Coordinates of C-alpha atoms in Angstrom, one line a residue:
M1 CA 30.0 4.3 -35.8
R2 CA 27.3 3.1 -38.1
D3 CA 29.4 3.6 -41.3
R4 CA 32.3 1.9 -39.5
I5 CA 30.3 -1.2 -38.6
I6 CA 28.7 -1.4 -42.0
D7 CA 32.1 -1.1 -43.8
E8 CA 33.6 -4.0 -41.5
L9 CA 30.6 -6.3 -41.9
G10 CA 30.3 -6.2 -45.8
D11 CA 27.4 -6.3 -48.1
L12 CA 24.0 -8.0 -47.6
P13 CA 20.5 -7.4 -49.0
R14 CA 19.9 -5.2 -46.0
S15 CA 23.4 -4.0 -45.2
Q16 CA 22.1 -0.8 -43.6
F17 CA 19.9 -2.6 -41.1
L18 CA 22.2 -3.3 -38.1
V19 CA 21.2 -5.9 -35.4
Y20 CA 23.5 -5.8 -32.4
L21 CA 23.4 -9.2 -30.6
M22 CA 24.5 -9.4 -26.9
G23 CA 24.7 -12.3 -24.5
P24 CA 26.5 -13.9 -21.5
Y25 CA 29.9 -14.7 -23.1
E26 CA 33.2 -13.0 -22.5
A27 CA 35.9 -12.8 -25.1
F28 CA 39.4 -13.6 -23.8
D29 CA 41.6 -10.5 -24.2
V30 CA 45.2 -11.3 -23.6
E31 CA 46.3 -7.6 -22.9
R32 CA 43.5 -6.9 -20.4
T33 CA 44.3 -10.2 -18.6
L34 CA 48.0 -9.4 -18.3
E35 CA 47.1 -6.2 -16.4
D36 CA 46.3 -8.5 -13.5
V37 CA 49.5 -10.4 -13.7
D38 CA 52.6 -9.6 -11.5
P39 CA 54.8 -7.6 -13.8
D40 CA 57.8 -9.5 -12.5
A41 CA 56.3 -12.9 -13.5
V42 CA 58.1 -14.7 -16.3
P43 CA 55.6 -15.0 -19.2
E44 CA 56.2 -18.8 -19.5
S45 CA 55.0 -19.1 -16.0
V46 CA 51.7 -17.5 -16.2
D47 CA 48.8 -20.0 -15.8
F48 CA 46.2 -18.6 -18.3
G49 CA 43.9 -21.4 -17.4
T50 CA 43.6 -19.9 -13.9
L51 CA 43.3 -16.4 -15.2
V52 CA 40.4 -17.0 -17.5
G53 CA 38.4 -19.2 -15.2
S54 CA 37.5 -22.8 -14.6
D55 CA 36.8 -25.4 -17.3
H56 CA 33.1 -25.0 -16.6
D57 CA 33.2 -21.2 -17.1
L58 CA 35.0 -21.8 -20.4
E59 CA 32.4 -24.3 -21.5
R60 CA 29.7 -22.0 -20.5
D61 CA 31.2 -19.1 -22.4
E62 CA 31.7 -21.3 -25.5
A63 CA 28.2 -22.6 -25.5
A64 CA 26.9 -19.0 -25.2
L65 CA 29.1 -17.8 -27.9
D66 CA 28.1 -20.7 -30.2
L67 CA 24.5 -19.8 -29.8
L68 CA 25.0 -16.2 -30.6
L69 CA 27.1 -17.0 -33.7
D70 CA 24.4 -19.3 -35.0
V71 CA 21.7 -16.7 -34.4
R72 CA 23.9 -14.1 -36.1
D73 CA 24.5 -16.3 -39.2
R74 CA 20.8 -17.2 -39.5
L75 CA 19.7 -13.5 -39.3
R76 CA 22.3 -12.7 -41.9
T77 CA 21.2 -15.4 -44.3
A78 CA 17.5 -15.7 -43.6
A79 CA 16.7 -12.0 -43.1
G80 CA 19.5 -10.5 -45.0
V81 CA 20.4 -8.0 -42.1
N82 CA 23.7 -7.1 -40.8
A83 CA 23.6 -9.0 -37.5
F84 CA 26.9 -8.7 -35.5
L85 CA 28.5 -9.3 -32.2
A86 CA 30.9 -6.9 -30.5
I87 CA 33.8 -9.2 -31.5
D88 CA 32.9 -8.8 -35.2
V89 CA 33.9 -5.2 -35.2
D90 CA 37.5 -4.2 -34.7
V91 CA 37.5 -1.4 -32.2
P92 CA 40.6 -1.6 -29.9
L93 CA 40.1 -1.3 -26.2
D94 CA 42.6 1.5 -25.9
E95 CA 40.4 3.4 -28.3
L96 CA 37.1 2.6 -26.6
D97 CA 36.5 0.4 -23.5
A98 CA 34.2 -2.5 -23.6
A99 CA 31.3 -0.8 -21.9
S100 CA 31.5 2.2 -24.1
Q101 CA 31.7 0.0 -27.2
S102 CA 28.5 -1.8 -26.1
I103 CA 26.8 1.6 -25.8
A104 CA 28.1 2.9 -29.1
F105 CA 27.1 -0.4 -31.0
A106 CA 23.6 -0.2 -29.4
E107 CA 23.1 3.4 -30.4
A108 CA 24.2 2.8 -34.0
S109 CA 21.9 -0.2 -34.5
N110 CA 18.4 -0.6 -35.9
A111 CA 17.8 -3.4 -33.4
V112 CA 19.5 -4.4 -30.2
V113 CA 18.9 -8.0 -28.9
Y114 CA 20.0 -9.6 -25.6
V115 CA 20.0 -13.4 -25.7
V116 CA 20.2 -15.1 -22.3
P117 CA 20.4 -18.8 -22.3
A118 CA 20.1 -20.9 -19.2
V119 CA 24.0 -21.3 -18.8
G120 CA 24.3 -20.6 -15.0
D121 CA 25.2 -17.3 -13.5
N122 CA 23.9 -14.4 -15.6
F123 CA 25.0 -11.6 -13.2
G124 CA 27.5 -10.4 -15.8
V125 CA 25.0 -10.1 -18.6
G126 CA 22.7 -8.4 -16.1
I127 CA 25.2 -5.7 -15.5
E128 CA 25.8 -5.3 -19.2
V129 CA 22.1 -5.1 -20.0
G130 CA 21.6 -2.4 -17.3
T131 CA 24.6 -0.4 -18.4
V132 CA 23.4 -0.2 -22.0
L133 CA 19.7 0.4 -21.2
E134 CA 20.5 3.2 -18.7
A135 CA 22.6 4.8 -21.5
L136 CA 19.9 4.3 -24.2
F137 CA 16.8 5.1 -22.3
D138 CA 15.8 8.0 -20.2
A139 CA 12.5 9.9 -19.7
E140 CA 13.1 11.6 -23.1
T141 CA 13.7 8.5 -25.1
P142 CA 11.2 8.2 -27.9
D143 CA 9.1 5.2 -28.2
H144 CA 10.5 4.2 -31.5
R145 CA 13.9 3.6 -29.8
R146 CA 12.4 1.4 -27.1
E147 CA 10.6 -0.6 -29.7
R148 CA 13.9 -1.6 -31.2
V149 CA 15.2 -3.5 -28.2
A150 CA 14.4 -7.1 -27.3
F151 CA 15.4 -9.2 -24.4
V152 CA 15.0 -12.9 -25.2
H153 CA 15.6 -15.5 -22.5
E154 CA 15.5 -19.3 -22.4
S155 CA 12.4 -20.6 -20.7
E156 CA 14.4 -21.9 -17.6
V157 CA 15.9 -18.5 -16.8
R158 CA 14.0 -16.8 -13.9
S159 CA 15.4 -13.7 -12.3
A160 CA 14.8 -10.2 -11.1
M161 CA 16.7 -9.0 -14.1
I162 CA 13.9 -10.0 -16.5
A163 CA 11.2 -8.1 -14.4
A164 CA 13.6 -5.0 -14.2
V165 CA 14.0 -5.0 -18.0
R166 CA 10.2 -5.1 -18.5
D167 CA 9.3 -2.7 -15.8
R168 CA 12.1 -0.2 -15.7
W169 CA 12.8 0.1 -19.4
E170 CA 9.7 -1.3 -21.1
A171 CA 11.8 -3.4 -23.5
R172 CA 10.2 -6.2 -25.3
I173 CA 10.7 -9.6 -23.6
Y174 CA 10.4 -13.0 -25.3
S175 CA 11.2 -16.5 -24.0
Y176 CA 12.2 -19.5 -26.0
A177 CA 12.3 -23.3 -25.5
D178 CA 15.0 -24.3 -28.0
R179 CA 17.4 -22.8 -30.6
E180 CA 14.7 -23.1 -33.4
E181 CA 12.2 -21.1 -31.5
L182 CA 14.8 -18.5 -30.5
E183 CA 15.8 -18.0 -34.2
R184 CA 12.2 -18.0 -35.4
Q185 CA 11.3 -15.3 -32.8
L186 CA 14.2 -13.1 -33.7
R187 CA 13.5 -13.3 -37.4
L188 CA 10.0 -12.2 -36.8
F189 CA 11.1 -9.4 -34.5
V190 CA 13.7 -8.2 -37.0
R191 CA 11.4 -8.4 -40.1
D192 CA 8.7 -6.5 -38.1
L193 CA 11.2 -3.6 -37.6
V194 CA 12.3 -3.7 -41.2
R195 CA 8.7 -3.5 -42.3
K196 CA 8.0 -0.6 -40.1
E197 CA 11.0 1.2 -41.4
R198 CA 9.8 0.6 -44.9
T199 CA 6.3 1.8 -44.3
G200 CA 7.4 4.8 -42.3
E201 CA 6.0 3.6 -38.9
L202 CA 9.6 3.7 -37.7
P203 CA 12.1 6.4 -38.7
K204 CA 15.1 5.0 -40.7
L205 CA 18.4 5.5 -39.0
D206 CA 21.2 7.6 -40.8

């Protein structure tokens, strides 16, 4: 999977250093949505607005996705690393379902970052975080793998999910007040991992 991701993302100063970004957005998938539609319905009569949620839900997803895209681009330009979202890698759902993709992307990456802005209900990202961390971490997981995961939430976000990430999986947790602080913290986090790989404090991933 690492080679596949690197080939799709292109060349950067640190192309081999993959940073998988996750957050509370949901990409709209037509084929998956149509699975819930009455097969006898005429396509022209399907109300996609109802299927994908309310205007508020769409605005929330767009705001979260915009934040992640900005963070991705800043990491690629400022740190030179191959930061990416799941939507940046073309893996069809009939080849690998969404949850399995998230796990595969996380396992292939040098750093995994969960960004949780204060956009309302974060129940979905809580499930995704738990699914991936359960797959990545168990009693035998080495410390160097745990060190590569960061959970970054907007200061306003308060939930049991944050405490669970810290207590159950011992992942790094940061908070941020604005986009500038978020991007600065993530650049420092990524640069620290790059330095540790370069000096041998962390093993490089093949």
